[in-house]
Coordinates of C-alpha atoms in Angstrom, one line a residue:
M1 CA 11.8 74.5 -111.6
G2 CA 11.4 71.4 -110.8
K3 CA 8.0 68.6 -110.9
P4 CA 5.6 68.6 -108.1
G5 CA 6.8 66.2 -105.9
E6 CA 10.3 66.0 -107.1
S7 CA 13.4 67.2 -104.8
V8 CA 15.3 70.6 -105.5
E9 CA 18.8 70.6 -104.7
K10 CA 20.1 72.9 -102.7
P11 CA 23.2 74.9 -104.4
R12 CA 27.0 74.3 -102.5
L13 CA 28.3 76.9 -101.1
E14 CA 32.0 76.4 -101.9
A15 CA 34.7 78.6 -99.9
V16 CA 36.6 81.5 -101.4
T17 CA 40.2 80.1 -101.6
G18 CA 43.9 80.8 -102.8
E19 CA 45.3 84.5 -103.7
E20 CA 41.0 85.3 -103.7
A21 CA 40.4 84.6 -100.6
E22 CA 43.5 86.7 -99.0
R23 CA 42.8 90.0 -101.5
I24 CA 38.9 89.9 -99.2
K25 CA 40.4 89.4 -95.9
R26 CA 43.1 92.1 -97.1
E27 CA 40.9 94.7 -98.3
A28 CA 37.3 93.7 -96.9
L29 CA 37.8 92.2 -93.4
G30 CA 40.9 94.5 -93.1
I31 CA 43.5 91.0 -91.6
G32 CA 47.3 92.0 -92.5
D33 CA 49.4 89.6 -94.4
R34 CA 52.0 87.5 -92.0
R35 CA 54.8 89.6 -92.3
K36 CA 57.1 87.2 -90.3
H37 CA 58.3 84.4 -92.3
H38 CA 56.4 85.6 -95.5
Q39 CA 57.8 82.5 -97.0
R40 CA 57.3 79.9 -95.1
T41 CA 54.9 77.8 -94.9
A42 CA 52.2 78.6 -92.2
T43 CA 52.3 75.3 -90.0
P44 CA 49.4 74.2 -87.5
L45 CA 50.0 75.2 -84.0
K46 CA 50.3 72.0 -81.7
A47 CA 49.1 71.7 -78.2
H48 CA 50.8 71.8 -75.1
V49 CA 51.5 67.8 -75.0
K50 CA 52.3 66.3 -71.0
E51 CA 55.1 64.2 -70.6
P52 CA 55.1 60.4 -70.3
D53 CA 53.5 58.7 -66.9
T54 CA 52.5 61.8 -66.3
Q55 CA 47.9 63.5 -66.2
H56 CA 47.5 66.9 -65.8
R57 CA 45.5 67.9 -62.8
L58 CA 43.5 70.8 -62.1
Y59 CA 44.5 72.4 -58.6
R60 CA 41.6 75.4 -57.5
F61 CA 42.6 78.4 -55.2
R62 CA 41.2 81.4 -53.8
F63 CA 42.9 84.7 -53.7
Y64 CA 41.9 88.4 -52.4
P65 CA 43.5 90.7 -54.8
T66 CA 43.9 94.7 -53.8
A67 CA 41.8 96.8 -55.4
E68 CA 44.5 97.8 -58.5
Q69 CA 44.2 93.8 -59.2
A70 CA 41.4 93.8 -59.0
E71 CA 40.7 96.9 -61.8
Q72 CA 43.1 95.0 -63.7
L73 CA 41.6 92.2 -63.8
A74 CA 38.1 93.8 -64.9
K75 CA 40.3 95.5 -67.6
T76 CA 41.7 92.2 -68.4
F77 CA 37.9 90.0 -68.1
G78 CA 36.2 92.9 -70.5
A79 CA 38.9 92.9 -73.4
C80 CA 39.0 88.6 -72.9
R81 CA 35.2 89.5 -74.1
W82 CA 34.8 91.8 -76.2
V83 CA 37.7 90.0 -78.4
Y84 CA 36.0 86.9 -77.6
N85 CA 32.7 88.4 -79.6
E86 CA 34.6 90.9 -82.1
G87 CA 36.4 86.9 -83.1
L88 CA 33.0 86.0 -83.7
A89 CA 31.6 88.5 -85.5
L90 CA 34.6 88.8 -88.0
R91 CA 34.0 84.8 -88.5
S92 CA 30.9 84.9 -89.1
G93 CA 31.1 87.8 -91.8
A94 CA 33.6 86.4 -92.9
W95 CA 31.4 83.2 -94.2
E96 CA 28.6 85.1 -94.8
R97 CA 29.0 87.7 -96.8
H98 CA 32.2 86.7 -98.8
R99 CA 31.9 82.9 -98.5
V100 CA 36.2 83.1 -96.5
N101 CA 36.8 80.9 -93.9
V102 CA 38.4 83.2 -90.9
G103 CA 40.9 80.5 -88.8
F104 CA 42.9 81.5 -85.5
A105 CA 46.5 82.5 -87.2
E106 CA 44.1 85.4 -89.1
S107 CA 41.3 85.9 -86.5
C108 CA 45.4 86.9 -84.8
R109 CA 46.7 88.9 -86.9
A110 CA 43.5 91.1 -87.3
L111 CA 43.9 91.4 -83.1
T112 CA 47.5 93.5 -83.9
G113 CA 45.2 95.6 -86.0
W114 CA 42.7 96.1 -82.9
K115 CA 45.2 97.2 -80.9
R116 CA 47.1 99.7 -83.2
A117 CA 43.7 101.0 -83.8
E118 CA 42.5 105.1 -82.1
K119 CA 39.2 103.6 -80.7
T120 CA 39.8 100.3 -79.3
A121 CA 43.7 101.2 -78.4
W122 CA 43.0 100.2 -74.7
L123 CA 43.1 96.6 -75.8
G124 CA 47.3 97.1 -75.2
E125 CA 46.6 97.3 -71.4
V126 CA 45.8 93.7 -71.1
S127 CA 48.2 91.0 -72.1
S128 CA 48.2 89.8 -75.3
T129 CA 48.8 86.2 -74.2
V130 CA 45.8 86.4 -72.6
L131 CA 43.9 88.1 -75.5
Q132 CA 45.1 85.2 -78.1
Q133 CA 43.6 82.6 -75.6
S134 CA 40.1 84.4 -75.9
L135 CA 40.8 83.6 -79.6
R136 CA 41.6 80.4 -79.5
H137 CA 38.9 79.4 -77.1
L138 CA 36.5 80.8 -80.1
D139 CA 38.5 78.8 -82.6
Q140 CA 37.7 75.1 -79.8
A141 CA 34.3 76.6 -80.2
F142 CA 33.8 76.5 -83.7
G143 CA 36.2 72.8 -83.6
R144 CA 33.8 71.5 -81.3
F145 CA 30.4 72.5 -83.8
F146 CA 32.1 71.5 -87.0
K147 CA 32.6 67.6 -85.1
G148 CA 28.8 67.8 -84.6
S149 CA 30.2 67.9 -80.7
G150 CA 28.3 71.5 -79.5
K151 CA 26.4 74.5 -80.3
Y152 CA 27.2 77.2 -83.1
P153 CA 29.5 79.5 -80.7
Q154 CA 27.2 82.2 -79.0
R155 CA 28.9 86.0 -78.1
K156 CA 29.2 86.8 -74.3
K157 CA 27.6 88.8 -72.6
K158 CA 28.3 91.3 -69.5
G159 CA 27.3 90.0 -66.3
R160 CA 25.4 86.7 -68.0
S161 CA 28.9 85.2 -69.3
R162 CA 31.1 84.0 -66.8
D163 CA 34.3 86.3 -65.8
S164 CA 37.5 84.5 -66.9
A165 CA 40.8 85.0 -68.1
T166 CA 44.1 81.9 -69.2
Y167 CA 47.6 82.8 -68.9
V168 CA 49.8 80.3 -70.7
R169 CA 53.4 80.4 -69.6
T170 CA 54.8 83.4 -70.8
G171 CA 52.2 85.3 -69.0
F172 CA 52.9 85.1 -65.3
R173 CA 55.3 84.2 -63.0
W174 CA 56.1 81.8 -60.8
V175 CA 58.1 81.5 -57.9
E176 CA 58.3 78.6 -55.5
D177 CA 58.4 79.0 -51.8
L178 CA 61.3 77.3 -50.9
E179 CA 59.9 77.1 -46.9
R180 CA 56.7 75.9 -48.0
P181 CA 57.4 73.7 -51.0
G182 CA 54.2 73.9 -53.2
T183 CA 53.4 77.4 -52.3
G184 CA 55.1 80.3 -53.9
L185 CA 54.7 83.4 -55.4
I186 CA 51.9 84.1 -58.2
T187 CA 52.7 87.5 -60.4
L188 CA 50.4 87.2 -63.7
A189 CA 51.0 90.1 -66.6
K190 CA 50.9 93.9 -66.4
Q191 CA 50.7 93.1 -62.7
S192 CA 53.8 94.2 -60.2
V193 CA 52.5 92.6 -56.9
P194 CA 51.9 88.5 -56.2
L195 CA 48.3 87.1 -55.6
D196 CA 46.9 86.6 -52.3
V197 CA 46.9 82.7 -52.8
R198 CA 44.9 81.1 -49.9
W199 CA 47.3 77.8 -50.7
S200 CA 44.5 75.0 -48.8
R201 CA 47.1 72.7 -50.7
A202 CA 50.7 72.0 -51.8
L203 CA 50.9 71.6 -55.5
P204 CA 53.8 68.9 -56.4
V205 CA 57.1 70.2 -55.3
G206 CA 59.0 71.2 -57.8
T207 CA 56.5 71.5 -60.7
V208 CA 56.0 74.1 -62.5
P209 CA 52.0 75.3 -63.3
V210 CA 51.8 74.6 -67.0
R211 CA 48.3 77.1 -67.3
L212 CA 46.7 79.4 -65.1
S213 CA 43.1 80.6 -64.8
V214 CA 41.9 83.3 -63.1
T215 CA 38.1 83.5 -62.2
R216 CA 35.5 85.6 -60.8
D217 CA 31.9 84.3 -60.1
R218 CA 28.8 85.4 -59.8
A219 CA 29.5 86.2 -55.7
G220 CA 32.2 88.2 -56.4
R221 CA 35.0 85.5 -55.8
Y222 CA 38.2 85.3 -56.9
F223 CA 39.5 81.8 -57.5
V224 CA 43.0 80.9 -59.9
S225 CA 42.9 77.5 -61.1
T226 CA 47.1 76.1 -61.9
L227 CA 46.9 73.1 -64.2
V228 CA 50.6 70.5 -63.8
E229 CA 51.7 68.0 -64.3
E230 CA 51.6 65.1 -61.7
R231 CA 52.5 61.7 -61.7
I232 CA 49.4 59.8 -59.8
A233 CA 50.2 56.8 -58.3
P234 CA 47.4 54.0 -58.8
L235 CA 46.0 52.5 -56.4
P236 CA 46.5 49.0 -55.4
T237 CA 43.7 46.3 -57.2
A238 CA 40.6 46.3 -55.3
F239 CA 39.6 42.5 -54.9
V240 CA 36.6 40.5 -53.7
P241 CA 37.9 39.1 -50.3
G242 CA 39.4 35.3 -50.6
S243 CA 39.5 35.6 -53.9
L244 CA 41.3 36.8 -57.7
A245 CA 37.9 38.4 -59.1
P246 CA 38.0 42.3 -59.6
M247 CA 35.1 44.2 -56.6
A248 CA 32.8 45.7 -58.6
V249 CA 29.4 47.7 -57.8
G250 CA 27.0 48.7 -60.1
L251 CA 25.3 52.2 -59.3
D252 CA 21.6 53.4 -60.3
L253 CA 21.5 57.3 -60.3
G254 CA 17.5 57.8 -59.6
L255 CA 15.2 61.0 -58.0
A256 CA 14.0 59.0 -54.8
S257 CA 17.7 58.1 -53.7
L258 CA 20.5 59.5 -55.4
V259 CA 22.6 56.9 -55.9
T260 CA 21.2 53.0 -55.4
L261 CA 23.9 50.6 -54.6
D262 CA 24.0 46.6 -56.4
D263 CA 24.4 45.7 -52.0
G264 CA 21.2 47.8 -51.3
T265 CA 22.6 50.4 -50.0
K266 CA 20.9 53.9 -50.7
V267 CA 22.2 57.4 -50.9
D268 CA 20.3 60.4 -49.9
H269 CA 19.2 63.1 -52.7
P270 CA 20.7 65.8 -50.9
R271 CA 17.8 68.1 -52.1
L272 CA 20.1 71.3 -52.1
L273 CA 17.5 73.2 -54.0
R274 CA 14.8 72.6 -52.0
R275 CA 16.3 73.1 -49.0
Y276 CA 16.7 76.3 -49.9
A277 CA 14.2 77.4 -51.6
E278 CA 12.7 79.6 -48.9
R279 CA 15.9 81.7 -48.6
L280 CA 15.7 81.9 -52.3
A281 CA 12.1 82.9 -53.4
R282 CA 12.5 85.6 -50.1
L283 CA 15.8 87.3 -52.1
Q284 CA 13.9 86.9 -55.4
R285 CA 11.1 89.3 -54.0
E286 CA 13.2 91.5 -52.4
L287 CA 15.5 91.7 -55.7
H288 CA 12.1 92.2 -57.4
K289 CA 11.6 95.3 -55.7
K290 CA 14.7 97.0 -56.3
V291 CA 15.4 99.3 -59.1
R292 CA 17.0 98.3 -61.5
G293 CA 20.6 99.7 -61.7
S294 CA 20.9 101.0 -58.2
A295 CA 22.8 100.2 -55.1
N296 CA 20.1 98.0 -53.6
R297 CA 19.0 95.8 -56.2
D298 CA 23.4 94.8 -56.8
K299 CA 23.4 94.0 -53.1
V300 CA 20.7 91.6 -52.8
R301 CA 21.6 89.9 -56.1
R302 CA 25.3 88.9 -54.5
K303 CA 23.3 87.7 -51.9
I304 CA 21.6 85.6 -54.3
A305 CA 25.0 84.9 -56.1
R306 CA 26.2 83.5 -52.5
L307 CA 23.6 81.5 -51.7
Y308 CA 23.9 80.0 -55.2
A309 CA 27.2 79.6 -54.8
L310 CA 26.8 77.7 -51.0
I311 CA 24.5 75.1 -52.7
G312 CA 27.5 74.6 -55.5
D313 CA 30.4 73.9 -53.3
V314 CA 28.2 71.8 -50.7
R315 CA 27.3 70.2 -53.6
R316 CA 30.6 69.1 -55.2
D317 CA 32.2 68.9 -51.6
M318 CA 29.8 65.9 -51.6
L319 CA 30.3 64.5 -54.9
D320 CA 33.4 64.6 -54.5
Q321 CA 33.9 62.9 -51.4
F322 CA 31.1 60.3 -52.7
T323 CA 33.2 59.2 -55.6
T324 CA 36.8 59.1 -53.9
R325 CA 34.9 56.7 -51.4
L326 CA 33.9 54.2 -54.6
V327 CA 36.8 54.2 -56.6
R328 CA 39.1 53.7 -53.1
E329 CA 36.6 50.8 -52.6
N330 CA 35.9 49.2 -55.8
Q331 CA 38.2 48.2 -58.8
V332 CA 35.2 47.9 -62.0
L333 CA 32.1 50.9 -61.4
V334 CA 29.3 49.8 -63.7
V335 CA 26.6 53.0 -64.7
E336 CA 24.1 53.5 -66.9
D337 CA 24.5 55.4 -69.8
L338 CA 22.0 58.4 -69.2
A339 CA 21.0 61.2 -71.9
I340 CA 20.7 64.0 -69.8
A341 CA 20.1 66.5 -72.5
N342 CA 17.1 64.2 -74.0
L343 CA 15.9 64.2 -69.9
M344 CA 15.5 67.9 -69.5
R345 CA 14.0 69.1 -72.6
P346 CA 11.4 72.0 -72.0
A347 CA 8.4 71.9 -70.6
R348 CA 5.5 72.5 -72.9
G349 CA 2.2 71.5 -73.1
K350 CA -0.2 69.9 -70.4
G351 CA 1.8 69.3 -67.4
R352 CA 4.3 71.3 -68.0
R353 CA 4.5 72.4 -64.3
R354 CA 5.1 68.9 -63.6
K355 CA 7.5 68.6 -66.6
A356 CA 9.7 71.8 -64.8
K357 CA 9.8 69.5 -61.5
L358 CA 11.6 67.2 -62.4
N359 CA 14.0 69.1 -65.0
E360 CA 15.0 71.0 -61.5
A361 CA 15.0 67.2 -59.7
I362 CA 17.4 66.1 -62.7
I363 CA 19.8 70.0 -62.1
D364 CA 19.4 69.9 -58.3
A365 CA 21.1 65.8 -58.4
A366 CA 23.9 67.0 -60.7
W367 CA 24.1 63.3 -62.5
G368 CA 26.6 64.4 -64.8
E369 CA 29.3 65.9 -62.7
L370 CA 28.9 63.0 -60.6
L371 CA 30.1 60.9 -64.1
R372 CA 32.3 63.0 -64.4
Q373 CA 33.9 63.1 -61.2
L374 CA 34.0 58.6 -61.9
R375 CA 35.0 59.0 -65.3
Y376 CA 39.0 61.9 -64.8
K377 CA 39.2 59.6 -61.1
C378 CA 39.3 55.9 -62.7
E379 CA 41.6 57.2 -65.5
W380 CA 43.6 58.5 -62.2
Y381 CA 44.1 55.4 -60.0
G382 CA 44.1 52.4 -62.1
R383 CA 40.3 51.2 -61.8
T384 CA 37.8 51.0 -64.7
L385 CA 34.4 52.6 -65.8
V386 CA 32.1 50.0 -67.6
I387 CA 29.3 52.2 -69.3
V388 CA 26.6 50.0 -69.9
D389 CA 23.9 51.0 -73.2
R390 CA 21.0 53.1 -72.4
F391 CA 18.9 50.5 -73.9
F392 CA 19.7 47.6 -71.8
P393 CA 16.5 46.1 -69.5
S394 CA 18.0 46.8 -65.8
T395 CA 15.1 47.7 -63.5
R396 CA 12.5 45.4 -66.1
R397 CA 14.7 42.3 -65.7
C398 CA 15.3 40.3 -63.1
S399 CA 18.6 39.7 -61.7
A400 CA 17.5 36.6 -60.1
C401 CA 16.7 34.1 -63.1
H402 CA 17.3 37.4 -66.1
T403 CA 13.7 37.1 -67.1
K404 CA 12.4 40.1 -68.4
G405 CA 9.2 41.9 -67.1
P406 CA 6.8 44.3 -68.5
K407 CA 7.3 47.9 -68.6
L408 CA 7.2 49.8 -65.3
D409 CA 6.0 53.1 -65.0
V410 CA 7.9 55.5 -62.9
W411 CA 5.7 55.5 -59.4
V412 CA 6.2 51.5 -58.8
R413 CA 8.5 50.8 -56.3
E414 CA 8.6 47.5 -55.7
W415 CA 7.8 44.8 -58.0
T416 CA 7.4 40.9 -58.4
C417 CA 9.2 38.5 -60.9
A418 CA 6.3 36.4 -62.6
E419 CA 8.4 33.5 -63.1
C420 CA 11.5 32.6 -60.0
G421 CA 8.6 35.3 -57.9
V422 CA 11.2 36.6 -56.1
V423 CA 10.0 40.5 -55.0
H424 CA 12.4 42.9 -56.2
D425 CA 13.8 47.2 -54.8
R426 CA 12.9 48.3 -58.0
D427 CA 16.1 50.3 -58.0
V428 CA 18.3 47.5 -56.2
N429 CA 17.3 45.1 -59.1
A430 CA 18.6 47.4 -61.7
A431 CA 21.8 48.5 -59.6
V432 CA 23.0 44.7 -59.7
N433 CA 21.6 43.9 -63.5
L434 CA 24.3 46.8 -64.1
R435 CA 26.5 45.0 -62.4
D436 CA 26.5 41.3 -63.4
E437 CA 26.4 43.4 -67.3
G438 CA 29.2 45.7 -66.2
L439 CA 31.8 42.7 -65.9
R440 CA 30.5 40.3 -68.6
L441 CA 31.4 44.0 -70.4
Y442 CA 34.7 43.4 -68.5
W443 CA 36.1 40.4 -69.0
L444 CA 34.5 40.4 -72.4
V445 CA 37.3 43.4 -73.1
A446 CA 39.9 42.0 -71.0
A447 CA 39.9 38.4 -72.6
G448 CA 40.7 40.1 -76.4
L449 CA 43.6 42.2 -75.2
P450 CA 47.2 40.9 -75.4
P451 CA 48.9 39.7 -71.6
T452 CA 51.5 43.3 -71.6
K453 CA 47.9 45.6 -71.4
G454 CA 45.6 46.3 -69.1
V455 CA 42.4 46.8 -69.0
P456 CA 41.6 50.2 -70.2
A457 CA 39.7 53.2 -67.5
L458 CA 36.1 53.1 -69.6
I459 CA 34.2 51.0 -71.3
R460 CA 31.4 51.9 -73.2
A461 CA 28.8 49.4 -74.5
S462 CA 28.2 51.5 -77.9
E463 CA 31.8 51.7 -78.6
L464 CA 32.8 47.9 -77.8
E465 CA 33.4 46.8 -80.9
D466 CA 35.7 50.0 -81.6
C467 CA 37.6 49.3 -78.2
L468 CA 38.0 45.6 -79.0
L469 CA 40.0 46.5 -81.9
A470 CA 42.2 49.5 -80.9
A471 CA 43.3 46.7 -79.3

């Protein structure tokens, strides 16, 4: 025991390695030894590397399965969820009880044992590659946790988690339709009939999907997402008319207006959750009156899920059209680095109802989805997205004389500069300041690059030093 006031050093938890770890895995955890190439040194698995000058692009299509296909997919979704949870329990228990690290390779060997066991022999009705991909997703979740970019993996629950299955190239058959290039027949493993896919648009002609993801949402709709390698031609450089300066736009994200541009244009907030609030409330009341487990309750639940699916589809389509227009018309797009997770902290204590309404409005605005679309579209089409530091005083600084004013309350929509007397709209002034600061960072990075190298697709103010060193 240490003296009062002294810090007591906690004992370090060291992992068990070597032959002792192999014995524990074999005897206590039931993980078999490597039988194939057991004398060869194990090498880490490498992810698929795309070809030069290509981008990974995901195409999403809806399909309508037959009764047999729906039954087989239901088994696949359940098996993937069970394997994920069992792999999580195996890896967590191995460390908590034995201080042994279990990786992806050991989990795959454990999967072989589960398929051979009598109680879990039903796993053999599902493609092995799909189950291995479920374990790979678990391994990636642990990787994000150890890097500090994600939380500890949680168990998946039926009816709560999204039903999904990932098929790699050996898990499906693709036959391109010669009469309609870019479309074709997709036959999944353990199935004999191709999927009835509604091809809303064609894939790049002559390409073979790298990976497929089959999902079923809460509304009961089935989708297949195809990942392909595509050469996306960058758009022509957008210059200011009559000069060689790049066309730039500053975007101030808000709740009164979804987006405010530096030229004064304001994009109205759709407020989809508020628009369908009465309908959602009525359906929720009906759901509360139904008996749990009854068919009528399931019917109402599906109605609620379809309504939420409609809201999500409308929101994504609106954001997709808006971001595509911004990327086509501008060379440099400037936004503020928003800490969305911090803004949506749970509502507690006094004023929690008002905070809950604010969180609902932020969710309805979908700022994260808007920024995600801007990020990948700028990378595809040769544009530059500049993310200004979150502590930059875009709202308080006068865009005319650059004088920093006092702190403004949220309800203040207009203010007058004490130095030059210019009356500012709060959001428009912030968008102008963001545009000017983004252009300053853009030219700072461009000046430090060699003549043969272009400006990167993403410039983050907080990582500007690393960006310049990498150049």
